């Protein structure tokens, strides 16, 4: 009999046990950059209304939590502490959840294996030689290894879904604007979303329904999501119209197997299923990297060492101070993307790169709208591979960027997408993502609940569940 | 010939309570870094939230500038690194600004111009970096305060126009209460683009001038830049595209960066802010709430109350003053009186007590009450001023002040009549003299009566009571020299003379009523051509005294040579004399008796104003031109009579300065004003020498409708104009012919306007000169006097 997650922070004794358990597990994984759980008064009162009362939750280290570090995985912010709470965090706290720590990530969210982090590279709980994925690799590994039931991540081009899928847990990238971005350190503002990683669709829903909703501090947040929504029932799969993305033979067998597996579930349930193609898919990564880097160039400009962050002890003048702070504080991948972003916005080339990318993005949005006039959801791979190997045995930087094509579509179109685990292939978790029209986040969760019944996920053998 | 084009980029700081993207106070002068938060400090993860008040104010300005409001306005990021810019990008607008395609009408020296506004966009301000020793300190209090940038098309031609535009814009934003318009403190900032090219050629290379933090610097810097570029082009060079910084200490600009180093701002749409909808109902609501703008208000006050341009401009400069003016008028006071009190005595007291109108003890009701007391005769002018001052010091109502202080005058006709009868009874000798035809003892009787009333009798009413009791109408004749008061020597030459007894001269005239009494005052003893500043001061002082202390009228005998000057002068300093003031002049003593009779008759019959009576009839006092056509036959003609009617040339208030003080003022004024006539051999050098000698203003007589040689040769006037502009010397232009000088007809005329020549419209040289002297005598501030030489006859009503 596993203990209840809601009770782990209830007493000094349970807290001590919890802390020791997590620290032991994380020694090898490197999921947390900062772990400091405390007793939760909510956990002492199990009668609390909220489904997440007393729940320990981990937060990706690019979301602001008062008095917690906010490193974004960067050397430049290694010793920076946030003076305020992100809106999503504030809402979690208000609903009685307890923030226990900050999780590892690629520097400023720029990567897909947490290996661009200057502070910690996270191992996959299923295989220590493989990556947990990225950039929210710490959050996904923390959930998969049973250290927290849920964690917040951020998803700009797949950074919640890909690590969730690599680790065999659920990961939601909500509709753009469904969750306030206030307090999320921006990478690419028009693509950034605050996402949820959880062990079950129910938990994922409980967390999402707390953090979603309009926020005056983020005027791009939308009113469609009102907090306090009652849980949705699992979908009646037979009533759905489902598009299945045509298989790409170059995808790994485990990826294709997961797609077939899900298709079978639908067909068995009598769902109307049709194979579809997305003609623009080959451009998705290029459009994504053009827009994301353009915005990143501006978003990361504030890290100049003047008001906060690491900086040299001495500089001749303000210009030199900024130059030295950035050249020593920022990692190579970040520098590369800033340079790219500067390049695509350059006077005289602006229209050729940034302008063209925006036009293509508009087209992608239109195509996805058309698609969702025919289907309730689209099933597609999350990534062309399962969790790849760490270090040189893994994918090249170019392959990794190309591999973002499946996930970036939802970010470019501003629509919700949910990564769900479908089973284990050769000892590694496999999964798919389901995508819906803007605002259809709860419909995706309902479908995930139905699929969860058909395809219950497994836990990695080395990290058996202590709490549930 | 070169053409210059100037475009301005003006930033105004909007007076919102909080900053544009966060809740921090938008206040100035607080301790550094006290009005800051993670948002305006650019902390990781924060987001901007647009302040709706800033949005509203921005649209208000855009509408006031006749812009088309943008329905879906959008923000953009302007990327550049600077330590005072927290995010290292500025949230600004690009492509979809608040408003586009507006205009503002301005006028300089009689020339109106429509300056197109290409756009208004909203953005956030940066912080401030201060260098202290080997440290750079940063204050982010200002970071994130809302700025509206107003960009004009390059429609301005000269530096002075830019100054006018800024003044007008400042007034407008103050009316809208969206900005305090203070350039010195940086709440209104200006950058300018200047390009000079040969006339008719395409636009020249553009130079941007920064650091123009007062409207005076704007004028100086732009004039400097136009000269600099013109010089380069004249020497065959090329103006390089660059940004220059105005150095106010050296009065010159210095290169800041060249085009090669120009920023690439890499604008792109701000993803953190949604597109803002400004739909028709939002715009309609703003339009409905729009206050009356200064230009419209000036126009209305002119039309409704018949006030002059300059007065209206002074009244409308601050909305507070204009509101106050209208409130006083609403209380029933006379608009003209309110205007003149507000623009002179009230203004002086506000300055003296260093208080604003709103904060002063003077309320519209109190001023109306004061003017009511004055109008009903319960107090006179001097007491009124005293009472006004008492309102400031005692913070009390005028009515109560005069009661408590015992300042109220005796105005009751019955009481005054009793007083008159008593004085007449007690002074039989003086009364006999008056009855015999002499006006002089009348003054004595008035004095006696005044003594009996303990100084409280209202002087004019008292005089009237005495005049009624004696059945006399005193008429004053002032002898101001000239042949009319002189005599012919045996050799036939005229010399200033022993005065004739006008009384005798006119004794036999059956046409004059019996009630007329004469008082002759000799001022002259000189010929007309010998008039000096002192003489004018004496004359003005004497006329003022006679107007106030008599009378049915004043007749002045004058010489012909300078009659045109004196007549104009009197009409400028006595725009509303209450009694007729008649000047008359004869070329020879022989014609004097007849002319004097005509003048006296005119003084009895004409409306209260300054008139000139000559052999062939009566003339207005201004624009008289002396054109002797044959020996012993003076001919005068009024020039540009029709043009004059359409132009507004209000007179001045002389005030109560003593004769000595007036002499000093006339001497000072006349020492600084010079009349020059252009001619083919005229050299710039001579005018510059006069400037060296201390002349600060010229009446320059040009040809025809205002043309002159403005070339660079010694015989061209360019050097003189440039020098004048540099020194702040004014050049007011009239014509040698009967031409209206407006600089609109010829290229050379326009070139003169560009160089700062002020067109005098229809005014003749004599009249213009007299006006300038009068203005300088009547006004304490020479700039005010110079401003009164501007006329807006040509200004179109917008």
Coordinates of N, CA and C in Angstrom, one line a residue, chain A residues 14-131:
Chain A
X14 N 7.2 12.7 8.4 CA 6.9 12.3 7.0 C 7.8 13.2 6.1
X15 N 8.0 14.4 6.5 CA 8.8 15.4 5.7 C 10.3 14.8 5.6
X16 N 10.8 14.4 6.8 CA 12.1 13.9 6.9 C 12.3 12.7 6.0
X17 N 11.3 11.8 6.0 CA 11.3 10.6 5.2 C 11.3 11.0 3.7
X18 N 10.5 11.9 3.4 CA 10.3 12.4 2.0 C 11.6 13.0 1.5
X19 N 12.2 13.9 2.4 CA 13.4 14.5 2.0 C 14.5 13.5 1.7
X20 N 14.6 12.6 2.6 CA 15.7 11.6 2.5 C 15.5 10.7 1.2
X21 N 14.2 10.4 1.0 CA 13.9 9.6 -0.2 C 14.3 10.3 -1.5
X22 N 13.9 11.5 -1.6 CA 14.1 12.3 -2.8 C 15.6 12.5 -3.0
X23 N 16.3 12.9 -1.9 CA 17.7 13.1 -2.0 C 18.5 11.9 -2.5
X24 N 18.1 10.8 -2.0 CA 18.7 9.5 -2.4 C 18.5 9.3 -3.9
X25 N 17.2 9.5 -4.3 CA 16.9 9.2 -5.7 C 17.6 10.2 -6.7
X26 N 17.7 11.4 -6.2 CA 18.2 12.4 -7.1 C 19.7 12.5 -7.2
X27 N 20.4 11.8 -6.3 CA 21.8 11.8 -6.3 C 22.3 11.4 -7.7
X28 N 21.7 10.4 -8.2 CA 22.1 9.9 -9.5 C 21.4 10.6 -10.7
X29 N 20.2 11.1 -10.5 CA 19.4 11.7 -11.6 C 19.8 13.1 -11.9
X30 N 20.0 13.9 -10.9 CA 20.2 15.4 -11.1 C 19.0 16.1 -11.6
X31 N 17.8 15.7 -11.1 CA 16.6 16.4 -11.6 C 16.4 17.7 -10.9
X32 N 16.8 17.8 -9.6 CA 16.6 19.0 -8.9 C 17.9 19.9 -8.8
X33 N 17.7 21.2 -9.0 CA 18.8 22.1 -8.8 C 18.7 22.7 -7.4
X34 N 17.5 22.6 -6.8 CA 17.3 23.1 -5.5 C 16.2 22.4 -4.9
X35 N 16.3 21.8 -3.7 CA 15.3 21.0 -3.1 C 15.2 21.4 -1.6
X36 N 14.1 22.0 -1.2 CA 13.9 22.4 0.1 C 12.4 22.3 0.6
X37 N 12.0 21.1 0.7 CA 10.6 20.9 1.1 C 10.3 21.4 2.6
X38 N 9.2 21.9 2.8 CA 8.9 22.3 4.2 C 7.5 21.7 4.6
X39 N 7.2 21.7 5.9 CA 5.9 21.2 6.3 C 4.8 22.0 5.7
X40 N 3.8 21.4 5.2 CA 2.7 22.1 4.7 C 1.5 22.1 5.6
X41 N 1.0 23.2 6.0 CA -0.2 23.3 6.9 C -1.4 22.7 6.2
X42 N -1.4 22.9 4.9 CA -2.5 22.3 4.1 C -2.6 20.8 4.3
X43 N -1.4 20.2 4.3 CA -1.3 18.7 4.4 C -1.8 18.2 5.7
X44 N -1.7 19.1 6.7 CA -2.2 18.7 8.0 C -3.7 18.7 8.1
X45 N -4.3 19.4 7.2 CA -5.8 19.4 7.1 C -6.3 18.7 5.9
X46 N -6.4 17.4 5.9 CA -6.8 16.7 4.7 C -8.2 17.1 4.2
X47 N -8.9 17.8 5.0 CA -10.3 18.2 4.6 C -10.3 19.3 3.6
X48 N -9.1 19.9 3.3 CA -9.1 21.0 2.3 C -9.8 20.7 1.0
X49 N -10.4 21.7 0.5 CA -11.2 21.5 -0.7 C -10.4 21.2 -1.9
X50 N -9.2 21.8 -2.1 CA -8.5 21.7 -3.3 C -7.9 20.3 -3.5
X51 N -8.0 19.8 -4.7 CA -7.4 18.5 -5.1 C -5.9 18.5 -4.9
X52 N -5.3 19.6 -4.9 CA -3.8 19.6 -4.8 C -3.4 20.1 -3.4
X53 N -4.3 20.2 -2.5 CA -3.9 20.6 -1.1 C -2.8 19.8 -0.6
X54 N -1.7 20.4 -0.1 CA -0.7 19.7 0.6 C 0.2 18.9 -0.4
X55 N -0.1 19.0 -1.7 CA 0.7 18.2 -2.7 C 2.1 18.9 -2.9
X56 N 3.2 18.0 -2.8 CA 4.5 18.6 -3.2 C 4.6 18.8 -4.7
X57 N 5.0 19.9 -5.1 CA 5.1 20.2 -6.5 C 6.5 20.8 -6.8
X58 N 7.1 20.3 -7.9 CA 8.4 20.9 -8.3 C 8.2 21.9 -9.5
X59 N 9.0 22.8 -9.5 CA 8.9 23.9 -10.5 C 10.2 24.0 -11.3
X60 N 10.0 24.1 -12.6 CA 11.1 24.2 -13.5 C 11.8 25.5 -13.1
X61 N 13.2 25.5 -13.2 CA 13.9 26.7 -12.7 C 13.9 27.9 -13.6
X62 N 12.9 28.0 -14.4 CA 12.7 29.3 -15.2 C 11.4 29.9 -14.8
X63 N 10.8 29.4 -13.7 CA 9.5 30.0 -13.2 C 9.8 30.6 -11.8
X64 N 9.4 31.8 -11.6 CA 9.8 32.5 -10.4 C 9.0 32.0 -9.1
X65 N 9.8 31.7 -8.1 CA 9.2 31.3 -6.8 C 9.9 32.2 -5.8
X66 N 9.1 33.0 -5.0 CA 9.7 33.9 -4.1 C 10.8 33.2 -3.2
X67 N 11.9 33.8 -3.1 CA 13.0 33.4 -2.2 C 13.6 32.0 -2.7
X68 N 13.2 31.5 -3.8 CA 13.9 30.3 -4.4 C 14.8 30.8 -5.5
X69 N 15.9 30.0 -5.8 CA 16.7 30.4 -6.9 C 15.9 30.5 -8.2
X70 N 16.4 31.3 -9.1 CA 15.8 31.3 -10.4 C 16.9 31.4 -11.4
X71 N 17.6 30.2 -11.6 CA 18.8 30.1 -12.4 C 18.6 30.0 -13.9
X72 N 17.5 29.4 -14.3 CA 17.2 29.1 -15.7 C 18.4 28.2 -16.2
X73 N 19.0 27.5 -15.3 CA 20.1 26.6 -15.8 C 21.3 27.4 -16.3
X74 N 21.4 28.7 -15.9 CA 22.5 29.5 -16.5 C 23.5 29.9 -15.4
X75 N 24.8 29.9 -15.8 CA 25.8 30.4 -15.0 C 25.5 31.9 -14.6
X76 N 25.0 32.6 -15.5 CA 24.8 34.0 -15.2 C 23.8 34.3 -14.1
X77 N 22.8 33.3 -13.9 CA 21.8 33.5 -12.8 C 22.1 32.5 -11.7
X78 N 23.2 32.0 -11.6 CA 23.5 30.9 -10.7 C 23.1 31.3 -9.2
X79 N 23.4 32.5 -8.9 CA 23.1 33.0 -7.5 C 21.9 34.0 -7.4
X80 N 21.1 33.9 -8.4 CA 19.9 34.9 -8.4 C 18.7 34.2 -7.7
X81 N 18.2 35.0 -6.8 CA 17.0 34.6 -6.1 C 15.8 35.4 -6.5
X82 N 14.7 34.8 -6.7 CA 13.5 35.6 -7.2 C 12.9 36.4 -6.1
X83 N 12.6 37.6 -6.3 CA 11.9 38.5 -5.3 C 10.3 38.3 -5.5
X84 N 9.9 37.5 -6.4 CA 8.4 37.4 -6.6 C 8.0 36.1 -7.0
X85 N 6.7 35.8 -7.0 CA 6.1 34.5 -7.5 C 5.5 34.7 -8.9
X86 N 5.8 33.7 -9.7 CA 5.1 33.6 -11.0 C 3.6 33.4 -10.7
X87 N 2.7 33.9 -11.6 CA 1.3 33.8 -11.4 C 0.9 32.3 -11.2
X88 N 1.4 31.4 -12.0 CA 1.1 30.0 -11.9 C 1.5 29.5 -10.5
X89 N 2.7 29.9 -10.0 CA 3.1 29.5 -8.7 C 2.3 30.0 -7.6
X90 N 1.9 31.3 -7.8 CA 1.1 32.0 -6.8 C -0.3 31.2 -6.7
X91 N -0.8 30.8 -7.8 CA -2.1 30.1 -7.8 C -1.9 28.7 -7.2
X92 N -0.8 28.0 -7.4 CA -0.6 26.7 -6.8 C -0.5 26.9 -5.3
X93 N 0.2 27.9 -4.9 CA 0.4 28.1 -3.4 C -1.0 28.4 -2.8
X94 N -1.8 29.2 -3.5 CA -3.1 29.6 -3.0 C -4.0 28.4 -2.9
X95 N -3.8 27.4 -3.8 CA -4.7 26.2 -3.7 C -4.1 25.2 -2.7
X96 N -3.1 25.6 -2.0 CA -2.6 24.7 -1.0 C -1.4 23.8 -1.3
X97 N -0.9 23.9 -2.6 CA 0.2 23.0 -3.0 C 1.4 23.6 -2.3
X98 N 2.5 22.7 -2.2 CA 3.7 23.2 -1.6 C 4.8 23.0 -2.6
X99 N 5.5 24.1 -2.8 CA 6.6 24.1 -3.8 C 7.8 23.5 -3.0
X100 N 8.4 22.4 -3.6 CA 9.4 21.7 -2.8 C 10.8 21.9 -3.5
X101 N 10.8 22.4 -4.7 CA 12.2 22.6 -5.3 C 12.1 23.1 -6.7
X102 N 13.3 23.4 -7.2 CA 13.4 23.8 -8.6 C 14.2 22.8 -9.4
X103 N 13.7 22.6 -10.7 CA 14.2 21.4 -11.4 C 15.2 21.9 -12.5
X104 N 16.0 21.0 -12.9 CA 17.0 21.2 -13.9 C 16.4 21.4 -15.3
X105 N 17.2 22.2 -16.1 CA 16.7 22.5 -17.4 C 17.8 22.9 -18.4
X106 N 17.6 22.9 -19.6 CA 18.5 23.4 -20.6 C 18.6 24.9 -20.3
X107 N 19.8 25.5 -20.5 CA 19.9 26.9 -20.2 C 18.9 27.8 -21.0
X108 N 18.1 28.5 -20.2 CA 17.0 29.3 -20.7 C 16.0 28.6 -21.6
X109 N 16.0 27.2 -21.4 CA 15.0 26.4 -22.2 C 15.5 26.1 -23.6
X110 N 16.8 26.4 -23.8 CA 17.3 26.2 -25.2 C 18.0 24.9 -25.3
X111 N 17.2 23.8 -25.5 CA 17.9 22.5 -25.7 C 16.8 21.4 -25.6
X112 N 17.2 20.2 -25.8 CA 16.3 19.1 -25.7 C 16.8 17.9 -24.9
X113 N 17.8 18.2 -24.0 CA 18.4 17.1 -23.3 C 19.0 17.6 -21.9
X114 N 18.7 18.8 -21.5 CA 19.2 19.4 -20.3 C 20.7 19.5 -20.3
X115 N 21.3 19.2 -21.5 CA 22.8 19.2 -21.5 C 23.4 20.6 -21.9
X116 N 22.5 21.5 -22.2 CA 23.0 22.9 -22.4 C 23.0 23.6 -21.0
X117 N 22.5 22.9 -20.0 CA 22.5 23.6 -18.7 C 23.9 23.8 -18.2
X118 N 24.2 24.9 -17.5 CA 25.5 25.1 -16.9 C 25.6 24.5 -15.6
X119 N 24.4 24.0 -15.0 CA 24.4 23.6 -13.6 C 24.2 22.1 -13.4
X120 N 23.3 21.5 -14.2 CA 23.0 20.0 -14.0 C 22.4 19.4 -15.2
X121 N 22.9 18.2 -15.5 CA 22.4 17.4 -16.6 C 21.6 16.3 -16.0
X122 N 20.3 16.2 -16.4 CA 19.4 15.2 -15.8 C 19.5 13.8 -16.5
X123 N 19.6 12.8 -15.8 CA 19.6 11.4 -16.4 C 18.2 10.9 -16.4
X124 N 18.0 10.0 -17.4 CA 16.6 9.4 -17.5 C 16.4 8.3 -16.5
X125 N 15.3 8.4 -15.7 CA 15.1 7.4 -14.6 C 15.0 5.9 -15.2
X126 N 14.7 5.8 -16.5 CA 14.6 4.5 -17.1 C 16.0 3.9 -17.5
X127 N 16.9 4.8 -17.7 CA 18.2 4.4 -18.2 C 19.2 5.5 -18.0
X128 N 20.1 5.3 -17.0 CA 21.0 6.4 -16.6 C 22.0 6.9 -17.7
X129 N 22.1 6.1 -18.8 CA 22.9 6.5 -19.9 C 22.2 7.4 -21.0
X130 N 20.9 7.5 -20.7 CA 20.1 8.3 -21.6 C 19.6 9.6 -21.0
X131 N 19.2 10.4 -21.9 CA 18.7 11.8 -21.4 C 17.3 11.7 -20.9

